[in-house]
Amino acid sequence: MKFVYFFITVSVAVVLQQPVPAQVLRNRADSLEHFIWQAAWEQRQAAEKALTLLQNKDNLLPFKDLEDFSFAAISVSDGPMLSDFGNTLQLYAPVKLFSARRNLTRQAADELLAKMKPFNVVIIGLHGKPDLLQDSRTIESEVAYLINQLDRKTKVVLAVFGSPIQLLQIDRLDRIEAVTLTYDDTQDSQELMAQAIFGAIGFQGKLPFHLPPIFDKDTGVPTQALGRMKFTWPEELGLSRLQLRPTDSIARLAVEKQATPGCVVLAAKNGKVFYYKAFGYQTFDSLLPVQKNHVYDLASITKISTSVAALMKLYEAKKIDIEKPFSRYERSWAKTNKKNLTLKEILTHQAGLKAWIPFWQNTRQPDGTLRATVFNKDSTRTYSLKVADKLYINHNYVDSILLQIRDSPLGKRGEYVYSDLSYYYYPRMVRRLSGKDFDDFLDANFYRPLGASTLTFNPLYKGIALRNIVPTELDTVFRKQLLHGTVHDEGAAMMGGVSGHAGLFGNAADLAKLMQMYLNKGFYAGRQYIKPEVVEYFTRCHSCNGKDPAKANPRGIGFDKLRGNNTAPSVSEQSFGHSGFTGTFTWADPNNGLLYVFLSNRVYPTRNNNRLSDLSIRSNVLESFYQLFQSSR
């Protein structure tokens, strides 16, 4: 891939030296670039067809029930640590990455074996020269020892890059669960091999010659794709990457105009991710560039990624009725002004609930400091919920928050007012009806089987490195610190970071998996997570056909539909999604199979920066994708 970029740069430079008009030069350069990318795309297609599965005991590959596995991957190479294979594996599951030199010592091999004990699957990438007859980088005895020791204790997937001759040096090859092969060690081959292992694409290659003592000529176990998201090139969808320049320009504009320090943009069509890029930096000091896998505070996208997902499961199991009063499930509302409010009214934001309550303001003393009966700088049995760094809240104060919501006044029933308040209750409602804590329920039913390991509350507790989490606001009023790894929303912070309205973190790829499942009417990678009719019911508009269009409420049950300046002019009535206060947005359109994720931290260093909305960045990026496919018809 680096060669392609170099060739494009040099070729365009040569073209631009010709004494012809500037527009003609640009057209020639574009044509040349298009030709080079098309040639590279054909090479990638050939690499995909060459992926070969030589051995597959018990149909281990592609991996299906991800929650049954704990994955590690070891890249064995005599060069620098290789990342394309491992990074692509991590797009599909939480895979712990390790590396080893081909000339490792017995001690190093034993140390690596000890690190593999927590895992029940180890994927070994053997990286070598693409020479079918010989390979000067032979497998040393200690590498063979490492492989042979592993296959006695865990399931091993052996991925050979380069010469198949490497396989001849491994004893007891027949004991390894899965053996895969591709004939070179390029970025394309590494990315595609990882995708085939997890079923985003199928294996279709065959061994071109006899490889004794196990594999005969034409050995190859074909597999079918499971339907996991495929990370591909726009050329697969009949597009040229030159057509993506307008999208690039809009995203760069957001950074140039300081609407946000950086952002990640992902777009997929019919489950194929054709655009996945990072722009800018984590902060305006330009020290740490944003990477595609960086984790963002999703803000109100939490609603459709946690509460609404859980409510759909409970609705499907007939444990709740959306048409019934919420007081049926939250008894504290039974004798209040909210006793008759139905879940449907509440979730479509037309129940009359207040938009929000600044709970933290009631915890301040006259001098502005926080009350010691509510907050403490150290974690104790009583002050057990983390609000921010060195700030913990009395866990009993959660009841005070819920009481303030219960006793809050109501506005006019039937009018649209976007409200967070009911979402504070859903975690304990889910726990009561399912027997599982809110986050455990979501992990078991959605995130783990989807392979969406970064979708989590309190990411620092889940082992996500701080450097991979993008900071949000420099809070000068409540927490008096930079919020980094703890939730931005004050109310969610006072709930210990776990709430139904805010608090979820995640990266773009993992959020896309959840949204693709919704887009597929509850189906993803061979599993029906939610019945199609339930997804259709929750995502359709429930108050769009009123007699007075001005009073129409274009909301699904929990999902946003057409309201707001984040949606694009071309979205269909069937489409749905949600935005987040921190600068996030996601959208899915069943009408054309388009899925979109935009993650940013526009609240850094202050929430008073509204340039992201003023410039309509999120909606313009989304519209650029709609225009892309309209122009390609």
PDB file of C-alpha atoms in Angstrom, residues 149-391:
ATOM      1  CA  GLN A 149       3.290 -26.405  22.960  1.00  0.00           C
ATOM      2  CA  LEU A 150       0.307 -24.162  22.326  1.00  0.00           C
ATOM      3  CA  ASP A 151      -1.700 -26.770  20.459  1.00  0.00           C
ATOM      4  CA  ARG A 152      -1.654 -28.985  23.539  1.00  0.00           C
ATOM      5  CA  LYS A 153      -3.331 -26.399  25.736  1.00  0.00           C
ATOM      6  CA  THR A 154      -5.519 -24.220  23.556  1.00  0.00           C
ATOM      7  CA  LYS A 155      -7.120 -23.939  20.146  1.00  0.00           C
ATOM      8  CA  VAL A 156      -4.585 -22.706  17.607  1.00  0.00           C
ATOM      9  CA  VAL A 157      -5.250 -20.925  14.332  1.00  0.00           C
ATOM     10  CA  LEU A 158      -2.129 -20.806  12.174  1.00  0.00           C
ATOM     11  CA  ALA A 159      -2.092 -18.061   9.530  1.00  0.00           C
ATOM     12  CA  VAL A 160       0.822 -18.401   7.118  1.00  0.00           C
ATOM     13  CA  PHE A 161       1.832 -15.341   5.101  1.00  0.00           C
ATOM     14  CA  GLY A 162       4.263 -15.955   2.242  1.00  0.00           C
ATOM     15  CA  SER A 163       5.850 -19.283   1.439  1.00  0.00           C
ATOM     16  CA  PRO A 164       3.759 -22.410   2.190  1.00  0.00           C
ATOM     17  CA  ILE A 165       7.086 -24.212   2.642  1.00  0.00           C
ATOM     18  CA  GLN A 166       7.081 -22.867   6.191  1.00  0.00           C
ATOM     19  CA  LEU A 167       4.445 -25.455   7.031  1.00  0.00           C
ATOM     20  CA  LEU A 168       6.871 -28.319   6.409  1.00  0.00           C
ATOM     21  CA  GLN A 169       8.890 -27.338   9.451  1.00  0.00           C
ATOM     22  CA  ILE A 170       6.051 -27.710  11.951  1.00  0.00           C
ATOM     23  CA  ASP A 171       5.738 -31.081  13.672  1.00  0.00           C
ATOM     24  CA  ARG A 172       2.323 -32.601  14.215  1.00  0.00           C
ATOM     25  CA  LEU A 173       0.614 -30.108  11.940  1.00  0.00           C
ATOM     26  CA  ASP A 174      -2.438 -32.351  12.034  1.00  0.00           C
ATOM     27  CA  ARG A 175      -3.065 -31.386  15.679  1.00  0.00           C
ATOM     28  CA  ILE A 176      -3.638 -27.721  14.907  1.00  0.00           C
ATOM     29  CA  GLU A 177      -7.317 -26.765  14.764  1.00  0.00           C
ATOM     30  CA  ALA A 178      -7.123 -24.420  11.775  1.00  0.00           C
ATOM     31  CA  VAL A 179      -4.416 -23.739   9.194  1.00  0.00           C
ATOM     32  CA  THR A 180      -4.779 -20.861   6.754  1.00  0.00           C
ATOM     33  CA  LEU A 181      -2.548 -19.649   3.958  1.00  0.00           C
ATOM     34  CA  THR A 182      -2.002 -16.642   1.721  1.00  0.00           C
ATOM     35  CA  TYR A 183       0.920 -16.287  -0.626  1.00  0.00           C
ATOM     36  CA  ASP A 184       2.287 -12.869   0.224  1.00  0.00           C
ATOM     37  CA  ASP A 185       2.675 -10.629   3.248  1.00  0.00           C
ATOM     38  CA  THR A 186       1.154  -7.366   2.069  1.00  0.00           C
ATOM     39  CA  GLN A 187      -1.203  -5.083   3.955  1.00  0.00           C
ATOM     40  CA  ASP A 188      -4.051  -6.363   1.781  1.00  0.00           C
ATOM     41  CA  SER A 189      -3.321 -10.002   2.575  1.00  0.00           C
ATOM     42  CA  GLN A 190      -3.041  -9.340   6.295  1.00  0.00           C
ATOM     43  CA  GLU A 191      -6.295  -7.376   6.436  1.00  0.00           C
ATOM     44  CA  LEU A 192      -8.191  -9.908   4.315  1.00  0.00           C
ATOM     45  CA  MET A 193      -6.911 -12.914   6.251  1.00  0.00           C
ATOM     46  CA  ALA A 194      -8.160 -11.396   9.506  1.00  0.00           C
ATOM     47  CA  GLN A 195     -11.554 -10.715   7.949  1.00  0.00           C
ATOM     48  CA  ALA A 196     -11.837 -14.277   6.655  1.00  0.00           C
ATOM     49  CA  ILE A 197     -10.980 -15.714  10.074  1.00  0.00           C
ATOM     50  CA  PHE A 198     -13.955 -13.856  11.548  1.00  0.00           C
ATOM     51  CA  GLY A 199     -16.298 -14.456   8.637  1.00  0.00           C
ATOM     52  CA  ALA A 200     -16.558 -11.033   7.049  1.00  0.00           C
ATOM     53  CA  ILE A 201     -15.475 -12.773   3.853  1.00  0.00           C
ATOM     54  CA  GLY A 202     -15.165 -16.426   2.893  1.00  0.00           C
ATOM     55  CA  PHE A 203     -12.139 -18.595   2.145  1.00  0.00           C
ATOM     56  CA  GLN A 204     -12.154 -19.726  -1.489  1.00  0.00           C
ATOM     57  CA  GLY A 205      -8.527 -20.546  -2.420  1.00  0.00           C
ATOM     58  CA  LYS A 206      -6.968 -23.936  -3.154  1.00  0.00           C
ATOM     59  CA  LEU A 207      -3.395 -25.143  -2.683  1.00  0.00           C
ATOM     60  CA  PRO A 208      -1.657 -25.031  -6.097  1.00  0.00           C
ATOM     61  CA  PHE A 209       0.676 -27.958  -5.408  1.00  0.00           C
ATOM     62  CA  HIS A 210       1.203 -30.989  -3.189  1.00  0.00           C
ATOM     63  CA  LEU A 211       2.539 -30.158   0.274  1.00  0.00           C
ATOM     64  CA  PRO A 212       3.489 -33.401   2.036  1.00  0.00           C
ATOM     65  CA  PRO A 213       2.753 -35.107   4.285  1.00  0.00           C
ATOM     66  CA  ILE A 214      -0.715 -33.690   4.930  1.00  0.00           C
ATOM     67  CA  PHE A 215      -1.963 -31.415   2.197  1.00  0.00           C
ATOM     68  CA  ASP A 216      -2.600 -32.531  -1.365  1.00  0.00           C
ATOM     69  CA  LYS A 217      -2.808 -30.276  -4.378  1.00  0.00           C
ATOM     70  CA  ASP A 218      -6.170 -28.427  -4.559  1.00  0.00           C
ATOM     71  CA  THR A 219      -6.686 -28.712  -0.794  1.00  0.00           C
ATOM     72  CA  GLY A 220      -8.953 -25.899   0.323  1.00  0.00           C
ATOM     73  CA  VAL A 221     -11.960 -25.730   2.637  1.00  0.00           C
ATOM     74  CA  PRO A 222     -14.423 -23.169   1.279  1.00  0.00           C
ATOM     75  CA  THR A 223     -16.370 -21.099   3.790  1.00  0.00           C
ATOM     76  CA  GLN A 224     -19.269 -18.701   3.493  1.00  0.00           C
ATOM     77  CA  ALA A 225     -19.230 -15.199   4.894  1.00  0.00           C
ATOM     78  CA  LEU A 226     -21.208 -14.914   8.123  1.00  0.00           C
ATOM     79  CA  GLY A 227     -22.408 -11.368   7.473  1.00  0.00           C
ATOM     80  CA  ARG A 228     -20.053  -9.501   9.756  1.00  0.00           C
ATOM     81  CA  MET A 229     -19.168  -6.042   8.514  1.00  0.00           C
ATOM     82  CA  LYS A 230     -16.611  -6.146   5.731  1.00  0.00           C
ATOM     83  CA  PHE A 231     -13.966  -3.425   5.700  1.00  0.00           C
ATOM     84  CA  THR A 232     -13.368  -2.825   2.047  1.00  0.00           C
ATOM     85  CA  TRP A 233     -12.570  -0.223  -0.594  1.00  0.00           C
ATOM     86  CA  PRO A 234     -15.108   2.077  -2.285  1.00  0.00           C
ATOM     87  CA  GLU A 235     -14.229   0.347  -5.558  1.00  0.00           C
ATOM     88  CA  GLU A 236     -16.156  -2.720  -4.389  1.00  0.00           C
ATOM     89  CA  LEU A 237     -19.290  -0.593  -4.489  1.00  0.00           C
ATOM     90  CA  GLY A 238     -18.556   0.726  -7.948  1.00  0.00           C
ATOM     91  CA  LEU A 239     -17.112   3.987  -6.665  1.00  0.00           C
ATOM     92  CA  SER A 240     -13.827   5.744  -7.131  1.00  0.00           C
ATOM     93  CA  ARG A 241     -12.028   6.995  -4.054  1.00  0.00           C
ATOM     94  CA  LEU A 242     -11.688  10.292  -5.891  1.00  0.00           C
ATOM     95  CA  GLN A 243     -15.431  10.693  -5.308  1.00  0.00           C
ATOM     96  CA  LEU A 244     -14.767  10.740  -1.565  1.00  0.00           C
ATOM     97  CA  ARG A 245     -12.778  13.967  -1.705  1.00  0.00           C
ATOM     98  CA  PRO A 246     -15.811  16.129  -0.764  1.00  0.00           C
ATOM     99  CA  THR A 247     -16.298  14.050   2.388  1.00  0.00           C
ATOM    100  CA  ASP A 248     -12.629  14.413   3.270  1.00  0.00           C
ATOM    101  CA  SER A 249     -12.888  18.169   2.787  1.00  0.00           C
ATOM    102  CA  ILE A 250     -15.878  18.516   5.118  1.00  0.00           C
ATOM    103  CA  ALA A 251     -14.197  16.512   7.865  1.00  0.00           C
ATOM    104  CA  ARG A 252     -10.983  18.509   7.483  1.00  0.00           C
ATOM    105  CA  LEU A 253     -12.984  21.726   7.614  1.00  0.00           C
ATOM    106  CA  ALA A 254     -14.262  20.736  11.053  1.00  0.00           C
ATOM    107  CA  VAL A 255     -10.670  20.484  12.259  1.00  0.00           C
ATOM    108  CA  GLU A 256      -9.437  23.589  10.429  1.00  0.00           C
ATOM    109  CA  LYS A 257     -12.271  25.724  11.831  1.00  0.00           C
ATOM    110  CA  GLN A 258     -11.686  24.258  15.309  1.00  0.00           C
ATOM    111  CA  ALA A 259     -15.214  22.914  15.468  1.00  0.00           C
ATOM    112  CA  THR A 260     -13.568  19.903  17.105  1.00  0.00           C
ATOM    113  CA  PRO A 261      -9.948  18.872  17.674  1.00  0.00           C
ATOM    114  CA  GLY A 262     -10.499  15.723  15.639  1.00  0.00           C
ATOM    115  CA  CYS A 263     -13.050  13.176  14.523  1.00  0.00           C
ATOM    116  CA  VAL A 264     -13.593   9.667  13.188  1.00  0.00           C
ATOM    117  CA  VAL A 265     -15.966   9.048  10.298  1.00  0.00           C
ATOM    118  CA  LEU A 266     -17.290   5.638   9.228  1.00  0.00           C
ATOM    119  CA  ALA A 267     -19.753   4.801   6.476  1.00  0.00           C
ATOM    120  CA  ALA A 268     -21.042   1.446   5.235  1.00  0.00           C
ATOM    121  CA  LYS A 269     -23.352   0.358   2.480  1.00  0.00           C
ATOM    122  CA  ASN A 270     -25.172  -2.961   2.869  1.00  0.00           C
ATOM    123  CA  GLY A 271     -22.729  -4.040   5.567  1.00  0.00           C
ATOM    124  CA  LYS A 272     -19.595  -3.061   3.631  1.00  0.00           C
ATOM    125  CA  VAL A 273     -17.506  -0.360   5.264  1.00  0.00           C
ATOM    126  CA  PHE A 274     -16.154   1.730   2.391  1.00  0.00           C
ATOM    127  CA  TYR A 275     -15.128   4.819   4.378  1.00  0.00           C
ATOM    128  CA  TYR A 276     -13.319   4.725   7.717  1.00  0.00           C
ATOM    129  CA  LYS A 277     -10.988   7.616   8.473  1.00  0.00           C
ATOM    130  CA  ALA A 278      -9.615   9.638  11.364  1.00  0.00           C
ATOM    131  CA  PHE A 279      -8.917  13.375  11.213  1.00  0.00           C
ATOM    132  CA  GLY A 280      -7.111  15.785  13.503  1.00  0.00           C
ATOM    133  CA  TYR A 281      -5.961  15.284  17.056  1.00  0.00           C
ATOM    134  CA  GLN A 282      -7.374  14.355  20.436  1.00  0.00           C
ATOM    135  CA  THR A 283      -6.858  17.926  21.644  1.00  0.00           C
ATOM    136  CA  PHE A 284      -5.982  21.280  20.093  1.00  0.00           C
ATOM    137  CA  ASP A 285      -2.347  20.995  21.184  1.00  0.00           C
ATOM    138  CA  SER A 286      -1.888  18.613  18.218  1.00  0.00           C
ATOM    139  CA  LEU A 287       0.174  16.148  20.233  1.00  0.00           C
ATOM    140  CA  LEU A 288      -1.778  12.915  19.776  1.00  0.00           C
ATOM    141  CA  PRO A 289      -3.330  12.233  16.350  1.00  0.00           C
ATOM    142  CA  VAL A 290      -6.743  10.631  16.382  1.00  0.00           C
ATOM    143  CA  GLN A 291      -6.683   6.953  15.419  1.00  0.00           C
ATOM    144  CA  LYS A 292      -9.655   5.090  13.995  1.00  0.00           C
ATOM    145  CA  ASN A 293      -9.864   2.815  17.031  1.00  0.00           C
ATOM    146  CA  HIS A 294      -9.919   5.629  19.586  1.00  0.00           C
ATOM    147  CA  VAL A 295     -12.778   5.562  22.066  1.00  0.00           C
ATOM    148  CA  TYR A 296     -15.207   8.465  22.461  1.00  0.00           C
ATOM    149  CA  ASP A 297     -17.808   9.487  25.014  1.00  0.00           C
ATOM    150  CA  LEU A 298     -20.982   8.754  23.017  1.00  0.00           C
ATOM    151  CA  ALA A 299     -23.234  11.014  25.136  1.00  0.00           C
ATOM    152  CA  SER A 300     -26.927  10.607  24.192  1.00  0.00           C
ATOM    153  CA  ILE A 301     -26.197   7.891  21.645  1.00  0.00           C
ATOM    154  CA  THR A 302     -26.162   5.938  24.912  1.00  0.00           C
ATOM    155  CA  LYS A 303     -29.969   6.038  24.807  1.00  0.00           C
ATOM    156  CA  ILE A 304     -30.338   3.916  21.677  1.00  0.00           C
ATOM    157  CA  SER A 305     -27.238   1.833  22.428  1.00  0.00           C
ATOM    158  CA  THR A 306     -28.229   0.805  25.962  1.00  0.00           C
ATOM    159  CA  SER A 307     -31.726   1.635  27.217  1.00  0.00           C
ATOM    160  CA  VAL A 308     -33.579   1.188  23.939  1.00  0.00           C
ATOM    161  CA  ALA A 309     -31.688  -2.013  23.128  1.00  0.00           C
ATOM    162  CA  ALA A 310     -32.567  -3.442  26.550  1.00  0.00           C
ATOM    163  CA  LEU A 311     -36.190  -2.315  26.298  1.00  0.00           C
ATOM    164  CA  MET A 312     -36.531  -4.041  22.927  1.00  0.00           C
ATOM    165  CA  LYS A 313     -35.355  -7.306  24.488  1.00  0.00           C
ATOM    166  CA  LEU A 314     -37.774  -6.920  27.399  1.00  0.00           C
ATOM    167  CA  TYR A 315     -40.604  -6.001  25.028  1.00  0.00           C
ATOM    168  CA  GLU A 316     -39.847  -9.049  22.885  1.00  0.00           C
ATOM    169  CA  ALA A 317     -39.927 -11.230  26.011  1.00  0.00           C
ATOM    170  CA  LYS A 318     -43.312  -9.653  26.945  1.00  0.00           C
ATOM    171  CA  LYS A 319     -41.891  -8.342  30.200  1.00  0.00           C
ATOM    172  CA  ILE A 320     -42.955  -4.802  29.352  1.00  0.00           C
ATOM    173  CA  ASP A 321     -45.785  -3.234  27.371  1.00  0.00           C
ATOM    174  CA  ILE A 322     -44.881   0.044  25.686  1.00  0.00           C
ATOM    175  CA  GLU A 323     -48.521   1.140  25.667  1.00  0.00           C
ATOM    176  CA  LYS A 324     -48.869   0.786  29.480  1.00  0.00           C
ATOM    177  CA  PRO A 325     -47.999   3.403  32.113  1.00  0.00           C
ATOM    178  CA  PHE A 326     -44.390   3.409  33.237  1.00  0.00           C
ATOM    179  CA  SER A 327     -45.685   3.416  36.824  1.00  0.00           C
ATOM    180  CA  ARG A 328     -46.505  -0.262  36.302  1.00  0.00           C
ATOM    181  CA  TYR A 329     -42.746  -0.919  36.257  1.00  0.00           C
ATOM    182  CA  GLU A 330     -41.599   1.946  38.475  1.00  0.00           C
ATOM    183  CA  ARG A 331     -43.865   1.833  41.522  1.00  0.00           C
ATOM    184  CA  SER A 332     -42.504   5.081  42.957  1.00  0.00           C
ATOM    185  CA  TRP A 333     -44.468   6.902  40.227  1.00  0.00           C
ATOM    186  CA  ALA A 334     -47.783   5.274  41.125  1.00  0.00           C
ATOM    187  CA  LYS A 335     -49.060   8.165  43.284  1.00  0.00           C
ATOM    188  CA  THR A 336     -47.507  11.070  41.447  1.00  0.00           C
ATOM    189  CA  ASN A 337     -48.376  13.399  38.592  1.00  0.00           C
ATOM    190  CA  LYS A 338     -46.652  10.869  36.315  1.00  0.00           C
ATOM    191  CA  LYS A 339     -48.722   7.807  37.176  1.00  0.00           C
ATOM    192  CA  ASN A 340     -50.555   7.680  33.818  1.00  0.00           C
ATOM    193  CA  LEU A 341     -47.636   8.422  31.512  1.00  0.00           C
ATOM    194  CA  THR A 342     -47.093   5.522  29.122  1.00  0.00           C
ATOM    195  CA  LEU A 343     -43.694   4.243  28.123  1.00  0.00           C
ATOM    196  CA  LYS A 344     -44.539   5.112  24.531  1.00  0.00           C
ATOM    197  CA  GLU A 345     -45.248   8.741  25.419  1.00  0.00           C
ATOM    198  CA  ILE A 346     -42.087   8.960  27.467  1.00  0.00           C
ATOM    199  CA  LEU A 347     -39.816   7.342  24.883  1.00  0.00           C
ATOM    200  CA  THR A 348     -41.159   9.550  22.088  1.00  0.00           C
ATOM    201  CA  HIS A 349     -40.517  12.610  24.300  1.00  0.00           C
ATOM    202  CA  GLN A 350     -44.085  13.842  24.477  1.00  0.00           C
ATOM    203  CA  ALA A 351     -45.033  12.933  28.041  1.00  0.00           C
ATOM    204  CA  GLY A 352     -44.437  16.417  29.473  1.00  0.00           C
ATOM    205  CA  LEU A 353     -41.283  15.510  31.387  1.00  0.00           C
ATOM    206  CA  LYS A 354     -38.733  18.258  31.970  1.00  0.00           C
ATOM    207  CA  ALA A 355     -35.789  18.235  29.608  1.00  0.00           C
ATOM    208  CA  TRP A 356     -33.248  17.773  32.398  1.00  0.00           C
ATOM    209  CA  ILE A 357     -32.396  18.665  35.986  1.00  0.00           C
ATOM    210  CA  PRO A 358     -28.970  20.049  37.047  1.00  0.00           C
ATOM    211  CA  PHE A 359     -28.671  17.638  39.988  1.00  0.00           C
ATOM    212  CA  TRP A 360     -25.134  18.624  40.877  1.00  0.00           C
ATOM    213  CA  GLN A 361     -26.135  22.219  41.634  1.00  0.00           C
ATOM    214  CA  ASN A 362     -28.080  21.038  44.679  1.00  0.00           C
ATOM    215  CA  THR A 363     -24.887  19.546  46.116  1.00  0.00           C
ATOM    216  CA  ARG A 364     -22.982  22.826  46.355  1.00  0.00           C
ATOM    217  CA  GLN A 365     -22.462  24.810  49.523  1.00  0.00           C
ATOM    218  CA  PRO A 366     -22.892  28.623  49.588  1.00  0.00           C
ATOM    219  CA  ASP A 367     -19.174  29.094  48.872  1.00  0.00           C
ATOM    220  CA  GLY A 368     -19.442  26.919  45.759  1.00  0.00           C
ATOM    221  CA  THR A 369     -17.636  23.877  47.156  1.00  0.00           C
ATOM    222  CA  LEU A 370     -19.251  20.445  47.054  1.00  0.00           C
ATOM    223  CA  ARG A 371     -20.950  19.122  50.198  1.00  0.00           C
ATOM    224  CA  ALA A 372     -18.843  16.623  52.121  1.00  0.00           C
ATOM    225  CA  THR A 373     -21.933  14.537  52.879  1.00  0.00           C
ATOM    226  CA  VAL A 374     -22.304  13.912  49.142  1.00  0.00           C
ATOM    227  CA  PHE A 375     -18.740  13.861  47.767  1.00  0.00           C
ATOM    228  CA  ASN A 376     -15.363  12.606  48.896  1.00  0.00           C
ATOM    229  CA  LYS A 377     -11.933  12.646  47.270  1.00  0.00           C
ATOM    230  CA  ASP A 378     -11.288   9.003  48.155  1.00  0.00           C
ATOM    231  CA  SER A 379     -13.238   5.840  47.403  1.00  0.00           C
ATOM    232  CA  THR A 380     -14.809   4.227  50.468  1.00  0.00           C
ATOM    233  CA  ARG A 381     -17.649   1.816  51.107  1.00  0.00           C
ATOM    234  CA  THR A 382     -20.077   4.756  51.292  1.00  0.00           C
ATOM    235  CA  TYR A 383     -18.452   6.956  48.653  1.00  0.00           C
ATOM    236  CA  SER A 384     -18.211   4.133  46.144  1.00  0.00           C
ATOM    237  CA  LEU A 385     -19.314   5.699  42.864  1.00  0.00           C
ATOM    238  CA  LYS A 386     -16.618   7.450  40.841  1.00  0.00           C
ATOM    239  CA  VAL A 387     -17.664  10.821  39.403  1.00  0.00           C
ATOM    240  CA  ALA A 388     -14.248  11.920  38.129  1.00  0.00           C
ATOM    241  CA  ASP A 389     -10.596  11.621  39.063  1.00  0.00           C
ATOM    242  CA  LYS A 390     -10.317  11.835  42.866  1.00  0.00           C
ATOM    243  CA  LEU A 391     -14.011  12.560  43.223  1.00  0.00           C
TER     244      LEU A 391
END
